[in-house]
Amino acid sequence: MKKISVLLATNAPKAYDYSIPESLNLEIGAIVRVPFRNRELMGIAWEESTERFDESKLKEIIQNYPPYRLSNQTIDFIKFFSRYNFVTLGRALKLFIPQDYLVEKKKSIKTYKLDHNSIEAIKKTSARSKVIDLMRDGEIFLSASEISKETNVAYSVVKKLIENGILIEGEYVSQKIFKKKLYKGKLDLNSDQFSAAQKIITSIKDKKFERFLIDGVTGSGKTEVYFEAIEETLRLDRQSLVLLPEISLTEGLFERIKIRFGIEPVMWHSDLTKSKRREIWQDVFRGESKLVIGARSSLFLPFKDLGIIVIDEEHDHSYKQQEGVIYHARDMAISLGSYEKVPVVMVSATPSLETVLNVREDKYKKLHLPDRIGEAKLPAVHSIDMRDEAYIKNQWISERLKTEIKETLDREEQVLIFLNRRGYAPLTLCKKCGYRVECPKCDSYLVEHRFNPKLICHQCGFSLKISQSCPDCHTKDSLIACGPGIERITEEVINTFKGANIATLSSDNGKDAHQILKDMASGLIDILIGTQIISKGHHFPRLTCVGVIDADLGMANGDLRAAEKTYQLLHQVSGRTGREKLPGKSFLQTYFPSHPVIRSLVTSEREGFHEAELNIRKKGNLPPYGKLAAIILSDTDSSKLIKFCNKVKAAIPGSDSIIVLGPAPAPITKARGRFRYRFLLKADKKTNLQKYIDFWIKNIRKPSSIKLTIDIDPYYFL
Ligand code: ADP
Ligand code: ZN
């Protein structure tokens, strides 16, 4: 073999032939660097060359990086990923391999193990015995300082043992599996937890692709169940991947894992430095990193021997990547599991309807944990009918909720007030001319922020200084703030509950967010007001009262999942309370107390909600019954865009099973200065929408200024 086809990690739709220098020994999947135009690019040896080009005319591969290569399973996964998500192979590959030279990492830390043969030769002091006891298991490799820390023995004692040859240098391992400690933080599982864990463990041992849903209310011990399965995976010396929807949640899990297993999991997310990324990538490839927790992109790591995939909070919409390469990480994780032949464990208290249907159709196995652990009870959820409440100008907290808050504070317990809207007021209006302050680049209103005074566009980030007069009619002092954001609620809380410790938390907080969450957990804060970032994952033992200012907020938009999303969000928020001995209550302020979402939250009848919502979806042949895809076209020039849309429309291929709607202006017609139009495709589940779209748009010549985005299974309809 003198030449080979190389797939480049760029937009390229296909592989190109390169000649192989005599000195290189290349396998399919090997990572290589090649010249391309006047650059050098990374790629992989993709397949045997089939072209009849003369090798002498081909450019030469510059180098490979043994032992680094992608496995056959990964290559199959890349092919599927590219086909399914409608991205070129090269663009998909780019997600999987490092973009710069794969230099070898430095092995800087020396680790040691016990030399059993020389133990007899030394006098046993109590300090030395401690070290020997720790290290007796031949599989333990630790650095000198770790040994000293673990045993509480002076560093000098450890050094002496090294000098005497009792501790000898071992191999470098990045994630030391401390086998003795796997049980360190282990809890006695209850019988529901135990039988759930056993089912997953059987599947791990059989190396079987099986899909599980651990379904149980918040605090029912779901995490402990998958910990048990991970323990088994570690014992088999295989790798575990735990996916989380957001980086902010990894912190808490990191700490728990450290306590439970005595090892630090590897955290993978987009904020890592280049060299850290490269180091982790290499460790995962060598199989040295045994337990990885991370956001979406950890799916693309080169696992050597994967044993289990866990998708925590599987229903979370953050799993859908909206920018760049569009894909749904939950769905891709399931497909990865099928290529790797490992169990995929989904975890949620409010599973997505997709997953609910898959359980009903017996595709996924449900592992049910019906009760909260210990004495904790689920919170009592009440609705507050805002139609019955007196309307008081500039007040959003009902009298009923205020009374509950006051009683909670009197008991020295904590309160959480939730409103999913950042800033002070969502709309600024001129009372003279009626002008609404809009973003010049998007079709949305600017949101007033007062903590950091500015008018900000929540679509694109554009901001303006707050002005004294109307930008349109120039009347002075005529602008009024309409409606509440959390900053305005904070103002009301400060005025109402004098002397209470109050904090506000949203994505605007930045660095101090961590401190606020800590203070809330330790009880320093009496009332926390926040957006959805406080809805998940956090555990505040003394929180017993949750108030939702506008429970109807998420239901207004035309999203097909609006009701489902609202249900999940409000359930999560309510679930922050009563997690230990103190009983919790949650109050939903609403104008539609009879809405199925509100009703099922109040009666805690989840199945009824699923039933009703599934029926609606079935009637409309919408997901999870039918399939959707969206094509979004945008340009700065609207007439050019409309002309092109008509051309695309004229080319719609006929089909019995696919309905194409549009082109219609997107609900946010203008964003970041670009006009946007959408096509929506609806089809039965079995239809191959990707093939249809390919056939449709393949031959349409697109002006270069127009951006065309294909979104398979859209979750975002604006
Ligand atoms: P979930 O993931 O369902 O929210 P967790 O696994 O986080 O639930 O468990 C909730 C709390 O109960 C945690 O503090 C956990 O340590 C504790 N817990 C879980 N299982 C047990 C058990 N079998 N015995 C004692 N405590 C448990
Ligand atoms: Zn904007």
XYZ file of C-alpha atoms in Angstrom, residues 23-713:
691
model
C 9.030 5.269 6.740
C 5.398 5.260 7.851
C 3.359 2.282 8.825
C -0.286 3.301 8.560
C -3.456 1.600 9.661
C -6.968 2.755 8.818
C -8.027 5.151 11.564
C -4.506 6.472 12.174
C -4.335 10.173 12.931
C -2.172 12.026 10.431
C -1.069 15.487 9.400
C -1.061 16.343 5.723
C -0.428 19.331 3.462
C -3.598 20.878 2.053
C -3.460 23.874 -0.264
C -0.925 26.015 1.577
C -1.717 24.762 5.039
C -1.227 21.669 7.127
C -4.294 19.853 8.409
C -5.127 17.013 10.760
C -7.072 14.057 9.463
C -7.331 10.304 9.635
C -6.422 7.464 7.293
C -9.960 6.807 6.111
C -9.965 4.000 3.575
C -7.948 2.259 0.890
C -7.513 4.509 -2.077
C -9.674 3.519 -5.032
C -8.619 6.191 -7.494
C -6.173 5.315 -10.180
C -3.953 8.365 -9.681
C -0.256 7.870 -10.050
C 1.238 8.028 -6.519
C 4.066 10.194 -7.702
C 1.622 13.018 -8.383
C 0.084 12.845 -4.911
C 1.177 14.913 -1.965
C 2.817 13.042 0.852
C 1.525 12.504 4.356
C 3.721 14.519 6.731
C 3.439 12.379 9.821
C 1.320 10.090 11.904
C 1.079 9.917 15.699
C 1.352 6.336 16.806
C -0.300 4.901 18.802
C -3.116 7.406 18.246
C -5.884 6.267 15.968
C -9.659 6.165 15.977
C -11.245 2.784 16.619
C -13.517 1.084 14.104
C -16.475 1.765 16.400
C -15.626 5.459 16.438
C -15.338 5.541 12.655
C -18.747 3.913 12.336
C -20.128 6.395 14.829
C -18.682 9.316 12.826
C -20.327 8.014 9.672
C -23.658 7.760 11.442
C -23.242 11.164 13.087
C -22.535 12.814 9.762
C -25.439 11.148 7.981
C -27.968 11.721 10.738
C -27.156 15.320 11.572
C -26.563 16.339 8.006
C -22.987 17.538 8.397
C -20.089 16.624 6.152
C -17.843 13.767 7.266
C -14.924 16.157 7.684
C -16.912 18.458 9.919
C -18.002 15.524 12.023
C -14.413 14.246 12.237
C -13.298 17.634 13.488
C -15.299 17.050 16.657
C -13.389 13.850 17.368
C -9.689 14.660 16.930
C -7.428 17.305 18.426
C -6.799 20.172 16.057
C -3.097 20.576 16.655
C -0.017 18.426 16.841
C -0.451 15.485 19.101
C 2.714 16.016 21.095
C 3.356 13.466 23.786
C 2.433 14.613 27.229
C 5.150 14.933 29.821
C 5.262 12.283 32.458
C 6.103 14.591 35.289
C 4.874 12.848 38.408
C 6.731 9.818 39.727
C 4.521 7.223 41.335
C 5.484 4.355 43.594
C 4.397 0.893 44.562
C 5.421 -1.474 47.275
C 8.252 -3.922 46.748
C 6.888 -6.882 48.685
C 10.236 -8.674 48.733
C 12.021 -6.054 50.737
C 9.412 -5.453 53.433
C 11.075 -7.921 55.795
C 14.361 -6.048 55.590
C 13.243 -3.001 57.546
C 12.281 -2.339 61.084
C 8.545 -1.673 61.390
C 7.685 1.563 63.084
C 4.032 2.477 63.362
C 4.450 5.154 60.716
C 6.098 2.738 58.306
C 3.405 0.144 58.935
C 0.743 2.640 57.996
C 2.401 3.177 54.632
C 2.891 -0.544 54.055
C -0.755 -1.233 54.919
C -1.918 1.372 52.473
C 0.291 0.098 49.683
C -0.089 -3.610 50.248
C -2.417 -3.999 47.292
C 0.107 -4.283 44.458
C -2.088 -2.289 42.117
C -1.744 0.973 43.943
C 0.505 3.625 42.442
C 0.741 6.919 44.276
C 3.106 9.843 44.353
C 5.197 10.407 47.466
C 3.099 13.339 48.571
C -0.140 11.431 48.040
C 1.161 8.574 50.187
C 2.040 11.000 52.915
C -1.371 12.673 52.699
C -3.358 9.434 52.657
C -1.578 7.965 55.677
C -0.956 11.104 57.690
C 2.674 10.094 57.855
C 5.463 12.648 57.504
C 6.839 13.128 54.024
C 10.332 12.357 55.295
C 9.234 8.854 56.353
C 7.936 8.181 52.841
C 11.157 9.505 51.335
C 13.207 7.244 53.534
C 11.184 4.226 52.370
C 11.900 5.207 48.780
C 15.629 5.524 49.510
C 15.607 2.100 51.160
C 13.954 0.536 48.140
C 10.776 -0.453 49.984
C 8.783 1.774 47.653
C 9.845 1.426 44.040
C 8.950 3.508 41.050
C 5.823 2.312 39.265
C 4.284 3.229 35.971
C 2.586 6.534 35.382
C -1.173 6.399 35.621
C -3.226 9.533 35.397
C -6.335 8.423 37.210
C -5.195 6.122 39.928
C -7.836 3.632 40.706
C -7.698 3.089 44.355
C -9.306 -0.309 44.424
C -9.473 -0.541 48.178
C -11.345 2.700 48.298
C -14.071 1.920 45.825
C -16.310 1.186 48.766
C -15.311 4.160 50.828
C -18.464 6.212 50.527
C -20.751 3.369 49.667
C -24.269 3.402 51.075
C -26.487 0.423 51.733
C -28.876 0.548 48.831
C -32.547 0.008 49.499
C -34.222 -2.848 47.683
C -35.486 -0.745 44.758
C -32.031 0.737 44.271
C -30.373 -2.645 44.574
C -32.495 -4.388 41.978
C -32.160 -1.435 39.578
C -28.379 -1.504 39.927
C -28.236 -5.265 39.419
C -30.038 -5.030 36.086
C -27.546 -2.492 34.790
C -24.600 -4.481 36.135
C -25.750 -7.611 34.322
C -25.849 -5.643 31.125
C -22.335 -4.236 31.741
C -20.945 -7.714 32.292
C -22.637 -9.011 29.143
C -21.302 -6.048 27.117
C -24.792 -5.547 25.883
C -26.351 -2.475 24.308
C -29.427 -1.961 26.429
C -31.265 1.228 27.251
C -32.433 1.950 30.779
C -34.399 4.744 32.362
C -33.846 5.295 36.079
C -37.123 6.964 36.857
C -37.700 8.358 40.304
C -38.624 11.572 42.041
C -35.845 13.996 42.998
C -33.978 12.629 45.989
C -35.034 9.014 45.431
C -31.434 7.826 45.136
C -31.025 7.619 41.358
C -27.444 8.852 41.455
C -26.454 6.171 43.948
C -27.836 3.539 41.573
C -25.645 4.578 38.705
C -22.691 4.945 41.082
C -23.120 1.261 41.897
C -23.020 0.425 38.183
C -19.920 2.598 37.725
C -18.234 0.802 40.612
C -18.681 -2.450 38.726
C -17.288 -0.875 35.554
C -14.238 0.336 37.472
C -13.742 -3.072 38.971
C -13.725 -4.546 35.478
C -11.087 -1.941 34.638
C -13.277 -0.397 31.957
C -14.279 3.229 31.358
C -17.429 5.096 32.383
C -18.901 8.200 30.809
C -21.409 10.369 32.674
C -23.047 13.089 30.595
C -24.505 16.146 32.270
C -26.523 18.858 30.542
C -24.527 21.784 31.927
C -21.009 22.404 33.179
C -22.404 24.076 36.276
C -23.704 20.689 37.423
C -20.369 18.900 37.110
C -18.972 20.567 40.221
C -21.415 18.923 42.620
C -21.044 15.535 40.996
C -17.254 15.860 41.058
C -17.284 16.214 44.831
C -19.700 13.341 45.304
C -17.612 11.034 43.150
C -14.483 11.916 45.066
C -16.165 10.900 48.301
C -17.817 7.821 46.872
C -14.895 6.336 44.944
C -11.796 8.019 46.288
C -10.830 9.119 42.791
C -11.266 12.369 40.967
C -13.292 12.005 37.811
C -11.944 13.612 34.676
C -14.025 16.664 33.768
C -14.419 17.418 30.077
C -16.002 20.599 28.771
C -15.387 23.422 26.364
C -13.625 25.734 28.837
C -10.478 23.632 29.180
C -7.127 24.886 27.958
C -5.697 23.378 24.803
C -2.988 21.479 26.614
C -5.424 20.130 29.202
C -7.710 18.943 26.418
C -4.851 17.185 24.717
C -3.770 15.540 27.931
C -7.253 14.234 28.721
C -7.747 13.076 25.142
C -4.557 11.026 25.337
C -5.375 9.586 28.764
C -8.820 8.524 27.600
C -7.265 6.944 24.525
C -4.801 4.948 26.640
C -7.594 3.855 28.926
C -5.970 5.568 31.886
C -8.897 7.865 32.549
C -11.530 5.551 33.898
C -14.314 7.896 34.827
C -15.188 10.902 32.704
C -17.931 13.387 33.503
C -18.708 16.072 31.020
C -20.989 18.059 28.842
C -22.120 17.145 25.307
C -18.723 17.033 23.671
C -17.402 14.227 25.885
C -19.198 11.936 23.427
C -16.337 12.538 21.039
C -13.517 11.268 23.262
C -11.548 8.236 22.011
C -12.552 5.703 24.664
C -10.385 2.636 24.676
C -12.751 0.355 26.510
C -16.047 1.961 27.365
C -18.255 0.035 29.790
C -21.240 2.286 30.466
C -22.810 5.589 29.385
C -24.967 7.530 31.838
C -27.117 10.438 30.673
C -28.129 12.343 33.790
C -31.192 14.625 33.510
C -31.883 13.040 30.137
C -34.893 15.296 29.496
C -32.810 18.472 29.665
C -32.948 20.574 26.531
C -29.382 21.757 26.964
C -28.429 18.411 25.437
C -29.509 19.823 22.122
C -26.564 21.690 20.634
C -27.986 24.716 18.780
C -24.934 26.368 17.356
C -22.304 25.187 14.907
C -22.881 21.485 14.351
C -26.467 20.909 15.460
C -27.088 17.603 17.246
C -28.872 16.127 20.237
C -26.318 14.726 22.664
C -28.768 12.342 24.311
C -29.710 10.766 21.016
C -26.107 10.614 19.875
C -25.053 9.057 23.190
C -27.583 6.294 22.654
C -26.199 5.658 19.216
C -22.638 5.645 20.594
C -23.781 3.007 23.071
C -25.021 0.860 20.205
C -21.645 0.996 18.436
C -19.695 0.388 21.637
C -22.105 -2.349 22.767
C -22.596 -0.960 26.254
C -25.649 -0.129 28.362
C -26.946 3.439 28.160
C -28.550 4.630 31.386
C -30.866 7.614 31.251
C -31.738 9.301 34.522
C -34.586 11.693 35.244
C -37.389 12.611 37.603
C -39.269 14.132 34.660
C -38.359 12.030 31.616
C -38.898 13.442 28.153
C -41.976 12.245 26.262
C -39.637 10.622 23.746
C -38.263 8.463 26.544
C -41.678 7.884 28.120
C -42.946 6.502 24.814
C -39.850 4.336 24.372
C -40.507 2.839 27.809
C -44.144 2.211 26.924
C -43.057 0.491 23.735
C -40.573 -1.633 25.709
C -37.556 -0.268 23.899
C -36.164 1.113 27.146
C -36.228 -0.730 30.465
C -37.670 1.315 33.279
C -35.995 1.075 36.685
C -38.395 2.684 39.094
C -37.526 4.317 42.427
C -40.892 5.334 43.847
C -39.894 7.030 47.118
C -37.617 9.673 48.459
C -34.789 8.362 50.624
C -35.277 8.367 54.388
C -37.749 10.717 55.966
C -37.845 13.217 53.129
C -41.275 13.642 51.577
C -42.148 15.170 48.227
C -43.149 18.821 48.587
C -46.813 19.740 48.671
C -47.518 21.817 45.548
C -50.241 24.487 45.672
C -51.499 26.798 42.996
C -52.332 30.404 43.785
C -55.075 31.690 41.522
C -53.937 35.198 40.634
C -57.416 36.119 39.409
C -58.541 36.048 43.048
C -55.677 38.204 44.260
C -56.066 41.947 44.600
C -54.169 43.813 41.888
C -51.652 46.187 43.391
C -49.520 48.286 41.098
C -45.881 47.183 40.865
C -46.427 44.160 43.082
C -46.032 40.651 41.803
C -45.918 38.590 44.966
C -49.416 37.627 46.100
C -50.592 38.170 49.685
C -50.915 34.423 50.080
C -47.296 33.830 49.093
C -46.115 36.693 51.280
C -47.798 35.105 54.294
C -46.142 31.769 53.559
C -42.748 33.418 53.160
C -43.146 35.236 56.441
C -44.076 32.045 58.292
C -41.111 30.256 56.758
C -38.747 32.998 57.902
C -40.292 32.882 61.380
C -39.389 29.180 61.550
C -35.854 30.157 60.494
C -36.134 28.194 57.292
C -35.261 29.280 53.760
C -37.243 30.553 50.786
C -36.604 30.311 47.058
C -38.409 32.642 44.672
C -38.320 31.632 41.047
C -38.897 33.676 37.932
C -37.351 32.653 34.677
C -36.565 36.157 33.508
C -33.288 37.988 33.948
C -33.014 41.708 34.511
C -35.389 44.313 35.900
C -38.144 44.650 33.322
C -38.698 42.851 30.014
C -40.126 45.881 28.274
C -39.496 49.607 28.331
C -42.323 51.741 27.014
C -42.717 55.471 26.306
C -45.920 56.579 27.989
C -46.118 59.581 25.684
C -45.838 58.023 22.201
C -46.116 54.290 22.949
C -42.674 53.491 21.566
C -41.217 50.179 22.782
C -37.436 50.073 23.033
C -36.261 47.449 20.541
C -32.972 45.888 19.534
C -31.742 47.433 16.278
C -30.395 44.075 15.086
C -33.079 41.665 16.254
C -36.757 41.531 16.352
C -36.981 41.640 20.149
C -37.366 44.185 22.954
C -34.462 45.342 25.063
C -34.551 44.204 28.671
C -33.758 46.724 31.361
C -31.059 45.685 33.846
C -30.549 47.784 36.972
C -27.879 45.946 38.983
C -25.583 46.729 36.090
C -27.586 49.547 34.509
C -28.137 48.900 30.800
C -30.768 47.920 28.274
C -29.747 44.519 26.919
C -30.967 42.344 24.031
C -31.315 38.779 25.333
C -31.058 37.468 21.776
C -27.737 38.924 20.669
C -26.276 40.730 23.666
C -26.545 44.210 22.127
C -26.704 46.844 24.856
C -27.588 50.514 25.277
C -27.102 52.998 28.082
C -30.360 53.722 29.854
C -31.517 57.102 28.619
C -33.626 59.766 30.295
C -35.763 60.459 27.251
C -37.646 58.429 24.624
C -35.382 57.521 21.699
C -38.333 58.119 19.350
C -40.281 61.220 20.464
C -37.503 62.543 22.762
C -39.911 63.379 25.593
C -38.022 63.578 28.866
C -38.713 61.105 31.729
C -41.426 59.356 29.732
C -39.997 55.813 29.770
C -41.638 53.282 32.046
C -40.592 49.735 32.964
C -43.250 47.100 32.212
C -43.455 43.731 33.912
C -41.038 42.082 36.284
C -37.644 40.417 35.952
C -35.868 38.961 38.963
C -34.208 42.269 39.826
C -37.604 43.889 40.203
C -38.853 41.001 42.325
C -35.754 41.457 44.477
C -36.763 45.088 44.999
C -40.216 43.979 46.161
C -38.734 41.340 48.480
C -36.304 43.829 50.030
C -39.151 46.271 50.690
C -41.411 43.591 52.145
C -39.086 41.464 54.279
C -36.927 43.938 56.141
C -33.949 42.396 57.868
C -33.883 39.195 55.840
C -30.689 38.162 54.032
C -31.560 38.314 50.371
C -29.608 37.269 47.280
C -30.354 37.214 43.562
C -28.949 34.683 41.151
C -29.007 34.406 37.369
C -26.472 33.909 34.609
C -25.653 37.621 35.019
C -23.877 36.881 38.301
C -20.706 35.375 36.891
C -18.099 34.533 39.496
C -20.018 35.184 42.694
C -22.677 32.623 41.684
C -20.629 29.899 43.324
C -20.432 31.819 46.591
C -24.171 32.543 46.584
C -24.990 28.853 46.145
C -22.618 27.998 48.979
C -24.181 30.605 51.264
C -27.622 29.283 50.418
C -26.562 25.721 51.201
C -25.013 26.720 54.520
C -28.071 28.720 55.545
C -26.591 32.236 55.399
C -29.217 33.395 52.907
C -32.873 33.596 53.929
C -34.443 34.346 50.556
C -32.879 33.487 47.218
C -34.430 34.903 44.056
C -33.355 33.275 40.836
C -33.870 32.135 37.278
C -33.631 28.609 35.950
C -30.004 28.248 37.000
C -31.220 27.521 40.524
C -33.700 24.907 39.346
C -31.427 21.909 39.057
C -29.014 19.866 41.035
C -28.743 21.972 44.149
C -29.401 20.663 47.591
C -30.390 23.191 50.251
C -31.293 21.357 53.470
C -33.238 24.196 55.130
C -35.172 25.287 52.066
C -38.844 24.639 52.738
C -40.753 27.204 50.696
C -40.613 27.734 46.940
C -42.615 30.473 45.233
C -42.995 30.615 41.466
C -43.923 34.134 40.387
C -45.264 33.328 36.935
C -45.959 29.647 36.417
C -47.596 30.366 33.047
C -44.535 32.066 31.585
C -43.130 29.181 29.552
C -46.464 28.132 28.091
C -47.073 31.145 25.931
C -44.717 30.433 23.041
C -45.631 28.268 20.099
C -43.098 25.544 20.859
C -44.570 22.057 20.588
C -42.793 21.098 23.819
C -43.893 24.215 25.753
C -46.169 22.320 28.149
C -43.661 19.513 28.644
C -40.817 21.966 29.299
C -42.900 23.963 31.777
C -43.897 20.817 33.606
C -40.272 19.700 33.883
C -39.021 23.092 34.983
C -41.666 23.672 37.644
C -41.274 20.133 38.921
C -37.520 20.631 39.211
C -37.908 23.962 40.974
C -40.462 22.551 43.423
C -38.131 19.603 43.980
C -35.520 21.915 45.532
C -37.557 22.000 48.720
C -38.084 19.498 51.533
C -35.101 17.375 50.590
C -34.300 16.375 54.162
C -36.353 16.120 57.339
C -38.177 19.433 57.091
C -41.318 19.217 54.957
C -41.403 21.474 51.891
C -44.110 23.463 50.140
C -44.186 24.975 46.683
C -46.541 27.697 45.423
C -47.317 28.350 41.779
C -48.796 31.757 40.963
C -50.977 31.254 37.899
C -53.871 32.669 35.912
C -54.777 29.183 34.630
C -55.015 26.877 37.655
C -57.025 24.424 35.567
C -54.298 24.014 32.939
C -53.215 20.329 32.752
C -49.614 21.257 33.576
C -50.538 23.118 36.756
C -53.150 20.542 37.723
C -50.823 17.565 37.444
C -48.136 19.373 39.427
C -50.618 20.103 42.213
C -52.021 16.572 42.314
C -48.595 15.046 41.537
C -50.170 12.872 38.882
C -47.443 12.655 36.330
C -48.948 9.768 34.394
C -52.097 11.773 33.721
C -50.042 14.557 32.247
C -48.090 12.135 30.066
C -51.306 10.593 28.853
C -52.876 13.935 27.915
C -49.747 15.306 26.286
C -48.995 12.127 24.349
C -52.539 12.209 22.994
C -52.066 15.721 21.684
C -48.805 14.740 20.009
C -50.303 11.619 18.511
C -53.199 13.514 16.981
C -50.833 15.988 15.346
C -48.365 13.263 14.317
C -45.752 15.254 16.227
C -42.717 13.906 18.087
C -42.389 11.417 19.665
C -44.871 9.887 17.193
C -43.859 11.721 14.058
C -40.608 13.319 12.951
C -39.664 16.918 12.273
C -36.835 18.715 10.571
C -36.307 22.415 9.994
C -34.442 24.273 7.317
C -33.520 27.808 8.312
C -32.337 30.322 5.733
C -30.916 33.693 6.589
C -29.405 36.739 4.913
C -28.888 40.416 5.660
C -30.763 41.275 2.472
C -34.427 40.349 2.859
C -35.498 40.576 -0.790
C -32.625 38.390 -1.902
C -33.573 35.914 0.815
C -37.230 35.782 -0.222
C -36.244 35.238 -3.839
C -34.019 32.348 -2.877
C -36.700 30.868 -0.590
C -39.079 30.784 -3.532
C -36.491 28.956 -5.579
C -36.081 26.398 -2.803
C -39.852 26.071 -2.552
C -40.180 25.428 -6.267
C -37.755 22.535 -5.926
C -39.671 20.694 -3.163
C -39.803 17.062 -4.311
C -43.192 15.347 -4.260
C -43.736 12.790 -1.504
C -46.625 10.826 -0.019
C -45.169 10.676 3.429
C -43.583 14.086 3.916
C -45.284 17.444 4.339
C -43.215 20.580 3.818
C -44.511 23.768 5.445
C -43.183 27.204 4.569
C -41.194 29.157 3.803
C -42.484 31.297 6.655
C -40.742 34.152 8.418
C -39.264 32.766 11.636
C -40.994 34.016 14.830
C -37.800 35.964 15.501
C -37.695 37.245 11.956
C -34.561 39.244 12.416
C -31.635 38.177 14.576
C -28.144 39.667 14.724
C -28.946 41.733 11.676
C -29.996 38.752 9.541
C -33.493 38.050 8.254
C -34.668 34.480 8.812
C -37.102 32.174 7.048
C -37.989 28.602 7.939
C -39.241 25.468 6.276
C -40.673 22.775 8.523
C -40.785 19.144 7.406
C -43.225 16.711 8.988
C -43.144 12.996 8.464
C -43.872 9.593 9.928
C -41.271 8.107 12.223
C -40.057 5.601 9.680
C -39.383 8.136 6.927
C -35.789 8.938 6.048
C -35.957 12.730 6.168
C -32.207 13.123 5.667
C -32.322 11.378 2.320
C -35.258 13.492 1.220
C -33.574 16.752 2.205
C -30.402 15.715 0.442
C -32.297 14.971 -2.756
C -34.133 18.284 -2.449
C -31.326 20.745 -1.845
C -28.355 18.993 -3.412
C -28.678 20.696 -6.761
C -29.825 24.141 -5.687
C -27.139 26.779 -6.184
C -27.039 28.973 -3.089
C -25.713 32.558 -3.113
C -22.760 32.630 -0.732
C -24.262 35.321 1.526
C -27.206 33.101 2.391
C -26.776 30.775 5.317
C -28.660 27.495 5.216
C -29.004 25.481 8.417
C -30.583 22.065 8.722
C -31.939 21.116 12.110
C -33.024 17.495 12.464
C -35.509 17.061 15.374
